[in-house]
Amino acid sequence: MYAWRSELKWLLVVFSLTGAVGYFLNILLPSLLVLTLILLIIDLLQLHRLKTWLAKDHGSDKSEPPVSFGVWGGVFDGIYRLQKQERRASAHLESLLNKAQESSAALETGIIMINRYNNLDWWNRATETMLGLRYPQDRGQSITNLIRAPEFAEYFNRESYDEPLKLNAPGENARMLECQIALFGKHERLMIVRDITQLHRLELMRKDFVGNVSHELGTPITVIKGYLEAIIDNMQDMDPKWKKPIEQMHQQSARMENIVRDLLLLSSLETKHRPKPQDSFSLSRLLNDINDDLMQLLKRKSHHFSIECDLLLEMLGDRGEIYSALSNLVVNAVKYTPANGLINIQVQHDDETLKIMVEDNGIGIEPQHISRLTERFYRVDVSRSSETGGTGLGLAIVKHVLMRHDAELIISSEIGRGSRFICHFPATRFRIGQPVMDTLTKSQSRKTSLALN
Ligand code: ADP
């Protein structure tokens, strides 16, 4: 403001003096024109100096702007001040970036930034060792061209990334990596890669150990149980005081046999490949088979049993595994429901999901236990569970089987009123089959319902 005022004053003085001299010499107009021309030339010169200075590479040349006066001096100083401020800000940003890069380079975790076109933008040093990326050759390359595992492409193209993905390091089958993607900005992705080789090896060792121990225990338990059964069959020749201990030994050996069987099943579920949705089987037939096999149990406790299922529904997956999961749920419903209770198996479906519901009106479960029921050996009431011959592994098996079929288990229960276990399968795991005329006449309903007492 001050510069403008003094500039105006100066112009007024110069124009007045020139006007006065021009007036006395009788050349008023030419003298004012000459003065205007001189001032214009001075301004053009200043503009030219400014342009030359601005055209310099200020990254390497830190020279100050040319010395000037008046309004031009103010303009030069202002630009120089702005330039210094910007230089300070970018130096601060650069030091922050350097720190971020140095610290991420020191990390053992790989970090990759992928732009909205799925191309690599930036990655840290650990990623180069883990995924074999090369800088700068791979910059701008599509991530799915560099990591070619089909499961990675499938994971990468998902909409949400709740679970991390485990995969072998490209070109190094002995190394196991875990990738987790997070979305940010405008559909850009941040991928975190961890080397979990050691963890994976320990996990494999644990699974092998459990599998081997269960396998090794199987034969001795069968032998012990066999001899105990033979002794029980010939009990009449023995001292009666041995009756109770031998019966208890037999009961416990049967329990041990069940535990070993369930542990073996769990360990095979953990180690086998996921069942592909190619094998199909009739769900209603499977439920009927479960029902037939359970008749033994039902004989002891008279439950009212009902099954409702579309006859044409076909599941896609491993029949044996689904049989284990559903029979565990039904056996539990029988175990934890007093005599004359109601057990209802209902199958509902729409285009998106298939729900298999096993419901009872038994003892129910307190809410604080529900989230832990699928943990191995978790039991609400240990004494009751041992009484019913439970192993504490049934629901863990159910959870594993469902996970392997992309399904989930939802449990709801009310103490004293009963429990409901619902298995939710996605559309990829079921279909409606073609009616076969000899098993389903036109007049028959597609739904089968079976009620047993
Ligand atoms: P278990 O072999 O002991 O039955 P599970 O893993 O099958 O083991 O079940 C875990 C626990 O969940 C059981 O000990 C029982 O307390 C509870 N539970 C499972 N199903 C039911 C049910 N239908 N009603 C009440 N409680 C149940």
Coordinates of C-alpha atoms and ligand atoms in Angstrom, one line a residue:
M1 CA 0.0 0.0 0.0
Y2 CA 2.8 2.3 1.0
A3 CA 4.7 1.5 -2.2
W4 CA 1.7 2.3 -4.3
R5 CA 1.1 5.6 -2.6
S6 CA 4.8 6.8 -3.0
E7 CA 4.7 5.5 -6.6
L8 CA 1.6 7.6 -7.3
K9 CA 3.2 10.6 -5.6
W10 CA 6.4 10.2 -7.6
L11 CA 4.4 9.9 -10.9
L12 CA 2.4 13.0 -10.0
V13 CA 5.7 15.0 -9.3
V14 CA 7.4 13.8 -12.5
F15 CA 4.3 14.5 -14.6
S16 CA 3.8 18.0 -13.0
L17 CA 7.5 18.9 -13.5
T18 CA 7.5 17.7 -17.1
G19 CA 4.2 19.4 -17.7
A20 CA 5.5 22.7 -16.3
V21 CA 8.7 22.6 -18.3
G22 CA 6.8 21.6 -21.4
Y23 CA 4.3 24.4 -20.9
F24 CA 7.1 27.0 -20.6
L25 CA 8.9 25.7 -23.6
N26 CA 5.6 25.4 -25.5
I27 CA 6.0 21.6 -26.0
L28 CA 3.6 20.3 -23.4
L29 CA 2.1 17.4 -25.3
P30 CA 5.4 16.0 -26.8
S31 CA 7.1 16.3 -23.5
L32 CA 4.3 14.3 -21.7
L33 CA 4.4 11.7 -24.5
V34 CA 8.1 11.3 -24.2
L35 CA 7.8 10.9 -20.4
T36 CA 5.1 8.3 -20.8
L37 CA 7.3 6.4 -23.4
I38 CA 10.3 6.5 -21.0
L39 CA 8.1 5.2 -18.1
L40 CA 6.7 2.4 -20.4
I41 CA 10.2 1.4 -21.4
I42 CA 11.3 1.3 -17.8
D43 CA 8.3 -1.0 -16.9
L44 CA 9.0 -3.2 -19.9
L45 CA 12.6 -3.5 -18.8
Q46 CA 11.5 -4.5 -15.3
L47 CA 9.1 -7.1 -16.7
H48 CA 11.9 -8.5 -18.8
R49 CA 14.2 -8.8 -15.7
L50 CA 11.4 -10.5 -13.8
K51 CA 10.7 -12.9 -16.7
T52 CA 14.4 -13.8 -17.0
W53 CA 14.7 -14.4 -13.2
L54 CA 11.5 -16.5 -13.1
A55 CA 12.8 -18.6 -16.1
K56 CA 15.8 -19.7 -14.1
D57 CA 15.8 -23.2 -12.5
H58 CA 15.2 -22.3 -8.9
G59 CA 15.8 -25.8 -7.7
S60 CA 19.5 -25.4 -8.3
D61 CA 19.9 -21.6 -8.6
K62 CA 18.9 -20.0 -5.3
S63 CA 19.8 -16.5 -6.5
E64 CA 17.8 -13.6 -5.2
P65 CA 15.5 -11.6 -7.6
P66 CA 17.2 -8.5 -9.3
V67 CA 17.2 -5.3 -7.1
S68 CA 14.4 -3.0 -8.1
F69 CA 12.6 0.0 -6.8
G70 CA 9.1 1.3 -6.4
V71 CA 6.2 -1.0 -7.1
W72 CA 8.4 -3.4 -9.0
G73 CA 10.7 -3.7 -6.0
G74 CA 7.6 -4.7 -4.0
V75 CA 6.5 -7.2 -6.6
F76 CA 10.0 -8.8 -6.8
D77 CA 10.3 -9.0 -3.0
G78 CA 6.7 -10.5 -2.7
I79 CA 7.5 -13.2 -5.3
Y80 CA 10.8 -14.0 -3.6
R81 CA 9.1 -14.3 -0.2
L82 CA 6.5 -16.7 -1.6
Q83 CA 9.2 -18.7 -3.2
K84 CA 11.1 -19.0 0.1
Q85 CA 7.9 -20.1 1.9
E86 CA 7.2 -22.7 -0.8
R87 CA 10.8 -23.9 -0.6
R88 CA 10.6 -24.3 3.2
A89 CA 7.3 -26.2 2.9
S90 CA 8.6 -28.5 0.2
A91 CA 11.8 -29.1 2.2
H92 CA 9.6 -30.1 5.2
L93 CA 7.5 -32.4 3.0
E94 CA 10.6 -33.9 1.4
S95 CA 12.2 -34.6 4.8
L96 CA 8.9 -36.2 5.9
L97 CA 8.8 -38.3 2.7
N98 CA 12.4 -39.3 3.2
K99 CA 11.7 -40.3 6.8
A100 CA 8.6 -42.3 5.7
Q101 CA 10.7 -44.0 3.0
E102 CA 13.6 -44.7 5.3
S103 CA 11.4 -46.1 8.0
S104 CA 9.4 -48.2 5.5
A105 CA 12.6 -49.5 4.0
A106 CA 13.7 -50.6 7.5
L107 CA 10.4 -52.6 7.9
E108 CA 10.3 -56.3 7.4
T109 CA 6.8 -55.9 6.2
G110 CA 6.2 -55.2 2.5
I111 CA 4.1 -52.2 1.6
I112 CA 2.8 -51.6 -1.9
M113 CA 0.7 -48.7 -3.3
I114 CA -1.4 -49.6 -6.2
N115 CA -3.3 -47.0 -8.2
R116 CA -6.9 -47.0 -9.4
Y117 CA -5.8 -48.7 -12.7
N118 CA -4.3 -51.6 -10.7
N119 CA -0.7 -50.5 -11.5
L120 CA 2.2 -50.4 -9.1
D121 CA 2.9 -46.8 -7.9
W122 CA 5.3 -47.4 -5.0
W123 CA 6.7 -50.1 -2.8
N124 CA 9.3 -50.5 -0.1
R125 CA 12.5 -52.6 -0.1
A126 CA 11.1 -55.6 1.8
T127 CA 8.6 -56.1 -1.1
E128 CA 11.5 -56.4 -3.5
T129 CA 12.8 -59.4 -1.6
M130 CA 9.4 -61.0 -1.0
L131 CA 7.8 -60.5 -4.4
G132 CA 10.8 -60.0 -6.5
L133 CA 9.7 -56.6 -7.7
R134 CA 12.4 -54.5 -9.5
Y135 CA 12.7 -50.7 -9.3
P136 CA 12.1 -48.9 -11.6
Q137 CA 11.4 -51.5 -14.3
D138 CA 8.2 -52.7 -12.6
R139 CA 6.8 -49.3 -11.8
G140 CA 3.5 -48.8 -13.6
Q141 CA 3.1 -52.5 -14.3
S142 CA -0.2 -54.3 -13.4
I143 CA 0.1 -56.1 -10.1
T144 CA -1.8 -59.2 -11.4
N145 CA 0.8 -59.5 -14.1
L146 CA 3.6 -59.7 -11.5
I147 CA 1.8 -61.9 -9.0
R148 CA 0.3 -64.6 -11.3
A149 CA -1.2 -67.0 -8.7
P150 CA -4.9 -67.4 -9.6
E151 CA -6.0 -67.1 -6.0
F152 CA -4.3 -63.7 -5.8
A153 CA -6.2 -62.4 -8.9
E154 CA -9.4 -63.7 -7.4
Y155 CA -8.6 -62.0 -4.1
F156 CA -7.5 -58.7 -5.7
N157 CA -10.6 -58.4 -7.8
R158 CA -12.9 -58.6 -4.7
E159 CA -14.9 -55.7 -3.5
S160 CA -13.9 -56.0 0.2
Y161 CA -10.8 -57.4 1.9
D162 CA -11.9 -58.6 5.3
E163 CA -9.6 -61.6 5.4
P164 CA -6.0 -61.7 4.4
L165 CA -4.8 -64.1 1.7
K166 CA -2.1 -66.7 2.1
L167 CA 0.0 -67.5 -0.9
N168 CA 3.3 -69.0 -1.9
A169 CA 6.0 -66.4 -2.8
P170 CA 6.2 -66.1 -6.6
G171 CA 8.9 -68.6 -7.8
E172 CA 9.6 -69.8 -4.2
N173 CA 7.2 -72.5 -3.1
A174 CA 8.9 -72.9 0.3
R175 CA 8.1 -69.3 1.3
M176 CA 4.6 -68.4 2.5
L177 CA 3.3 -64.9 2.3
E178 CA 0.2 -63.2 3.7
C179 CA -1.3 -60.3 1.8
Q180 CA -3.9 -57.8 3.2
I181 CA -5.3 -55.1 1.0
A182 CA -6.9 -51.8 2.2
L183 CA -8.7 -49.4 0.0
F184 CA -8.0 -45.7 0.2
G185 CA -8.4 -42.5 -1.9
K186 CA -10.2 -42.9 -5.2
H187 CA -10.2 -46.7 -5.4
E188 CA -6.5 -46.9 -4.8
R189 CA -5.1 -49.9 -2.8
L190 CA -2.5 -50.3 -0.1
M191 CA -1.2 -53.9 0.1
I192 CA 0.7 -55.2 3.2
V193 CA 2.7 -58.3 2.6
R194 CA 4.1 -60.4 5.5
D195 CA 6.4 -63.3 5.4
I196 CA 4.6 -66.0 7.4
T197 CA 6.9 -69.0 6.4
Q198 CA 7.9 -69.7 10.0
L199 CA 4.3 -69.4 11.4
H200 CA 3.0 -71.5 8.6
R201 CA 5.6 -74.2 9.3
L202 CA 4.7 -74.2 13.0
E203 CA 1.0 -74.4 12.1
L204 CA 1.7 -77.4 9.8
M205 CA 3.8 -79.0 12.5
R206 CA 0.9 -78.6 15.0
K207 CA -1.6 -80.0 12.5
D208 CA 0.7 -82.9 11.7
F209 CA 1.3 -83.5 15.4
V210 CA -2.4 -83.6 16.2
G211 CA -3.1 -85.8 13.2
N212 CA -0.2 -88.3 14.0
V213 CA -1.1 -88.5 17.8
S214 CA -4.7 -89.1 17.0
H215 CA -3.8 -91.7 14.5
E216 CA -1.4 -93.5 16.8
L217 CA -3.9 -93.4 19.7
G218 CA -6.6 -95.0 17.5
T219 CA -5.4 -98.5 17.5
P220 CA -4.6 -98.9 21.3
I221 CA -8.0 -97.4 22.2
T222 CA -9.8 -99.8 19.8
V223 CA -7.9 -102.7 21.4
I224 CA -8.7 -101.6 25.0
K225 CA -12.3 -100.9 24.1
G226 CA -12.6 -104.3 22.4
Y227 CA -11.2 -106.2 25.4
L228 CA -13.5 -104.2 27.8
E229 CA -16.5 -105.2 25.6
A230 CA -15.4 -108.8 25.8
I231 CA -15.1 -108.6 29.6
I232 CA -18.6 -106.9 29.9
D233 CA -20.1 -109.8 27.8
N234 CA -18.7 -112.3 30.3
M235 CA -19.4 -110.3 33.4
Q236 CA -21.4 -113.2 35.0
D237 CA -18.1 -115.0 35.8
M238 CA -16.6 -112.0 37.6
D239 CA -16.7 -110.6 41.0
P240 CA -19.7 -108.1 41.0
K241 CA -17.5 -105.4 42.6
W242 CA -15.7 -105.0 39.2
K243 CA -18.9 -104.3 37.3
K244 CA -19.0 -100.5 37.8
P245 CA -15.3 -99.8 37.2
I246 CA -15.3 -101.9 34.1
E247 CA -18.4 -100.2 32.7
Q248 CA -16.9 -96.8 33.5
M249 CA -13.7 -97.8 31.7
H250 CA -15.7 -98.9 28.7
Q251 CA -17.6 -95.6 28.7
Q252 CA -14.4 -93.6 28.9
S253 CA -12.7 -95.6 26.2
A254 CA -15.7 -95.0 24.0
R255 CA -15.4 -91.2 24.7
M256 CA -11.6 -91.4 23.9
E257 CA -12.5 -93.1 20.7
N258 CA -14.9 -90.3 19.8
I259 CA -12.3 -87.6 20.6
V260 CA -9.7 -89.3 18.5
R261 CA -12.2 -89.7 15.6
D262 CA -13.2 -86.0 15.8
L263 CA -9.6 -84.8 16.1
L264 CA -8.7 -86.9 13.0
L265 CA -11.6 -85.4 11.1
L266 CA -10.6 -81.8 12.2
S267 CA -7.0 -82.4 11.2
S268 CA -8.1 -83.7 7.8
L269 CA -10.4 -80.7 7.3
E270 CA -7.5 -78.4 8.0
T271 CA -5.1 -80.1 5.7
K272 CA -7.2 -81.1 2.7
H273 CA -7.9 -78.8 -0.3
R274 CA -11.2 -77.0 -0.2
P275 CA -14.0 -79.0 -1.9
K276 CA -14.6 -77.6 -5.3
P277 CA -18.3 -76.7 -6.0
Q278 CA -18.5 -79.4 -8.8
D279 CA -19.8 -82.4 -6.9
S280 CA -23.5 -82.2 -6.3
F281 CA -25.8 -84.2 -4.1
S282 CA -29.4 -84.1 -3.0
L283 CA -29.8 -82.2 0.3
S284 CA -33.2 -83.8 1.2
R285 CA -31.7 -87.3 0.7
L286 CA -28.7 -86.4 2.9
L287 CA -31.1 -85.1 5.6
N288 CA -33.1 -88.3 5.4
D289 CA -29.9 -90.4 5.8
I290 CA -29.0 -88.3 8.9
N291 CA -32.4 -89.0 10.2
D292 CA -32.2 -92.7 9.6
D293 CA -28.8 -92.9 11.3
L294 CA -30.1 -91.1 14.3
M295 CA -33.0 -93.5 14.9
Q296 CA -30.7 -95.3 17.4
L297 CA -30.4 -92.1 19.5
L298 CA -34.1 -91.2 19.1
K299 CA -35.1 -94.6 20.5
R300 CA -33.7 -93.7 23.8
K301 CA -35.3 -90.3 24.1
S302 CA -38.5 -89.9 22.3
H303 CA -38.2 -86.6 20.4
H304 CA -40.6 -85.1 17.9
F305 CA -38.5 -84.6 14.8
S306 CA -39.4 -82.7 11.6
I307 CA -37.6 -82.1 8.3
E308 CA -38.6 -79.6 5.6
C309 CA -36.6 -79.4 2.5
D310 CA -37.1 -78.8 -1.3
L311 CA -36.7 -82.2 -3.0
L312 CA -34.9 -80.6 -5.9
L313 CA -32.3 -78.8 -3.9
E314 CA -28.8 -79.9 -4.7
M315 CA -25.7 -78.9 -2.7
L316 CA -22.3 -78.4 -4.4
G317 CA -19.4 -79.6 -2.3
D318 CA -18.3 -82.6 -0.2
R319 CA -21.2 -84.7 0.8
G320 CA -19.3 -86.5 3.6
E321 CA -18.2 -83.2 5.2
I322 CA -21.7 -81.6 5.0
Y323 CA -23.1 -84.9 6.5
S324 CA -20.7 -84.6 9.4
A325 CA -21.5 -80.9 10.0
L326 CA -25.3 -81.3 9.9
S327 CA -25.3 -84.6 11.9
N328 CA -23.3 -82.9 14.6
L329 CA -25.9 -80.1 14.8
V330 CA -28.8 -82.6 14.9
V331 CA -27.0 -84.9 17.5
N332 CA -26.4 -81.8 19.6
A333 CA -30.1 -80.8 19.4
V334 CA -31.0 -84.4 20.5
K335 CA -28.3 -84.3 23.3
Y336 CA -29.3 -81.0 24.8
T337 CA -33.1 -81.3 24.5
P338 CA -35.0 -83.3 27.2
A339 CA -37.3 -86.2 26.2
N340 CA -40.4 -85.3 24.1
G341 CA -38.6 -82.2 22.8
L342 CA -39.1 -80.7 19.4
I343 CA -36.3 -80.8 16.8
N344 CA -37.0 -79.0 13.6
I345 CA -34.7 -79.0 10.5
Q346 CA -35.8 -76.5 8.0
V347 CA -34.2 -75.6 4.6
Q348 CA -35.0 -72.2 3.0
H349 CA -33.5 -70.7 -0.1
D350 CA -33.7 -67.7 -2.4
D351 CA -31.5 -66.8 -5.4
E352 CA -28.7 -65.6 -3.1
T353 CA -28.5 -67.9 -0.1
L354 CA -29.4 -71.3 1.3
K355 CA -30.3 -71.5 4.9
I356 CA -30.2 -74.9 6.8
M357 CA -31.7 -74.4 10.2
V358 CA -31.5 -76.9 13.0
E359 CA -33.8 -75.8 15.9
D360 CA -34.7 -77.3 19.2
N361 CA -36.7 -76.4 22.2
G362 CA -34.1 -77.8 24.6
I363 CA -32.1 -76.3 27.5
G364 CA -30.7 -73.4 25.5
I365 CA -27.3 -71.6 25.9
E366 CA -26.5 -68.5 27.9
P367 CA -25.5 -65.5 25.7
Q368 CA -22.0 -65.2 27.0
H369 CA -21.1 -68.7 25.7
I370 CA -22.4 -68.3 22.2
S371 CA -19.4 -66.6 20.6
R372 CA -17.0 -69.3 22.0
L373 CA -19.0 -72.4 21.1
T374 CA -17.1 -73.2 17.9
E375 CA -13.7 -73.2 19.8
R376 CA -12.1 -76.6 20.2
F377 CA -13.0 -78.3 23.5
Y378 CA -15.2 -75.4 24.6
R379 CA -18.2 -76.7 26.6
V380 CA -20.9 -74.7 28.4
D381 CA -21.2 -77.3 31.1
V382 CA -18.3 -79.8 31.3
S383 CA -20.2 -82.3 33.5
R384 CA -23.3 -82.4 31.3
S385 CA -21.1 -82.7 28.2
S386 CA -19.2 -85.7 29.6
E387 CA -22.5 -87.2 30.6
T388 CA -23.8 -86.9 27.1
G389 CA -20.6 -88.4 25.6
G390 CA -19.7 -85.0 24.1
T391 CA -16.1 -84.3 22.9
G392 CA -16.3 -80.5 22.7
L393 CA -15.2 -80.8 19.1
G394 CA -18.6 -81.0 17.3
L395 CA -19.2 -77.4 16.6
A396 CA -15.5 -76.8 15.7
I397 CA -16.0 -79.4 13.0
V398 CA -19.2 -77.7 11.9
K399 CA -17.4 -74.3 11.6
H400 CA -14.5 -75.8 9.6
V401 CA -16.8 -77.6 7.2
L402 CA -18.8 -74.5 6.7
M403 CA -15.7 -72.4 6.1
R404 CA -14.5 -74.9 3.5
H405 CA -17.9 -74.4 1.7
D406 CA -17.8 -70.5 2.0
A407 CA -20.6 -70.7 4.5
E408 CA -21.1 -69.4 8.0
L409 CA -22.8 -70.5 11.2
I410 CA -25.2 -68.2 13.0
I411 CA -26.2 -69.3 16.5
S412 CA -29.1 -67.9 18.6
S413 CA -30.4 -69.3 21.8
E414 CA -32.5 -68.6 24.8
I415 CA -31.9 -70.3 28.1
G416 CA -34.7 -72.7 28.8
R417 CA -36.4 -72.2 25.5
G418 CA -34.1 -73.7 22.9
S419 CA -31.4 -73.0 20.4
R420 CA -31.2 -72.3 16.7
F421 CA -28.2 -73.1 14.5
I422 CA -28.4 -71.7 11.0
C423 CA -25.9 -72.5 8.2
H424 CA -25.8 -69.8 5.5
F425 CA -24.5 -71.0 2.2
P426 CA -23.8 -68.7 -0.8
A427 CA -25.4 -69.1 -4.3
T428 CA -22.2 -70.9 -5.5
R429 CA -22.9 -73.8 -3.2
F430 CA -26.4 -74.9 -4.2
R431 CA -28.7 -75.2 -7.2
I432 CA -32.1 -76.4 -8.1
G433 CA -31.8 -79.8 -9.9
Q434 CA -34.1 -81.1 -12.7
P435 CA -37.2 -83.1 -11.5
V436 CA -36.9 -86.8 -12.2
M437 CA -40.4 -88.0 -13.2
D438 CA -40.2 -91.4 -11.5
T439 CA -39.3 -90.0 -8.1
L440 CA -41.5 -86.9 -8.4
T441 CA -44.9 -87.0 -10.1
K442 CA -46.4 -83.8 -11.4
S443 CA -49.0 -83.7 -8.6
Q444 CA -46.4 -84.1 -5.8
S445 CA -45.2 -81.0 -4.0
R446 CA -41.5 -80.2 -4.3
K447 CA -41.2 -79.8 -0.6
T448 CA -40.7 -82.9 1.6
S449 CA -41.6 -82.8 5.1
L450 CA -41.1 -85.7 7.5
A451 CA -42.4 -85.9 11.0
L452 CA -41.3 -88.5 13.4
N453 CA -42.2 -89.3 16.9
Ligands
ADP1 P1 -20.0 -81.4 22.7 O1 -19.4 -82.6 22.1 O2 -19.6 -81.1 24.1 O3 -21.5 -81.4 22.5 P2 -19.9 -79.3 20.7 O4 -18.7 -78.6 20.2 O5 -20.8 -80.0 19.8 O6 -19.4 -80.2 21.9 O7 -20.8 -78.2 21.5 C1 -20.2 -77.3 22.3 C2 -21.1 -76.9 23.5 O8 -22.2 -76.2 23.0 C3 -21.7 -78.1 24.2 O9 -20.9 -78.6 25.2 C4 -23.0 -77.6 24.7 O10 -22.9 -77.0 25.9 C5 -23.4 -76.5 23.7 N1 -24.4 -76.8 22.7 C6 -24.2 -77.3 21.5 N2 -25.4 -77.5 20.8 C7 -26.4 -77.2 21.7 C8 -27.8 -77.2 21.7 N3 -28.5 -77.6 20.6 N4 -28.4 -76.8 22.8 C9 -27.8 -76.4 23.9 N5 -26.4 -76.4 24.0 C10 -25.7 -76.8 22.9

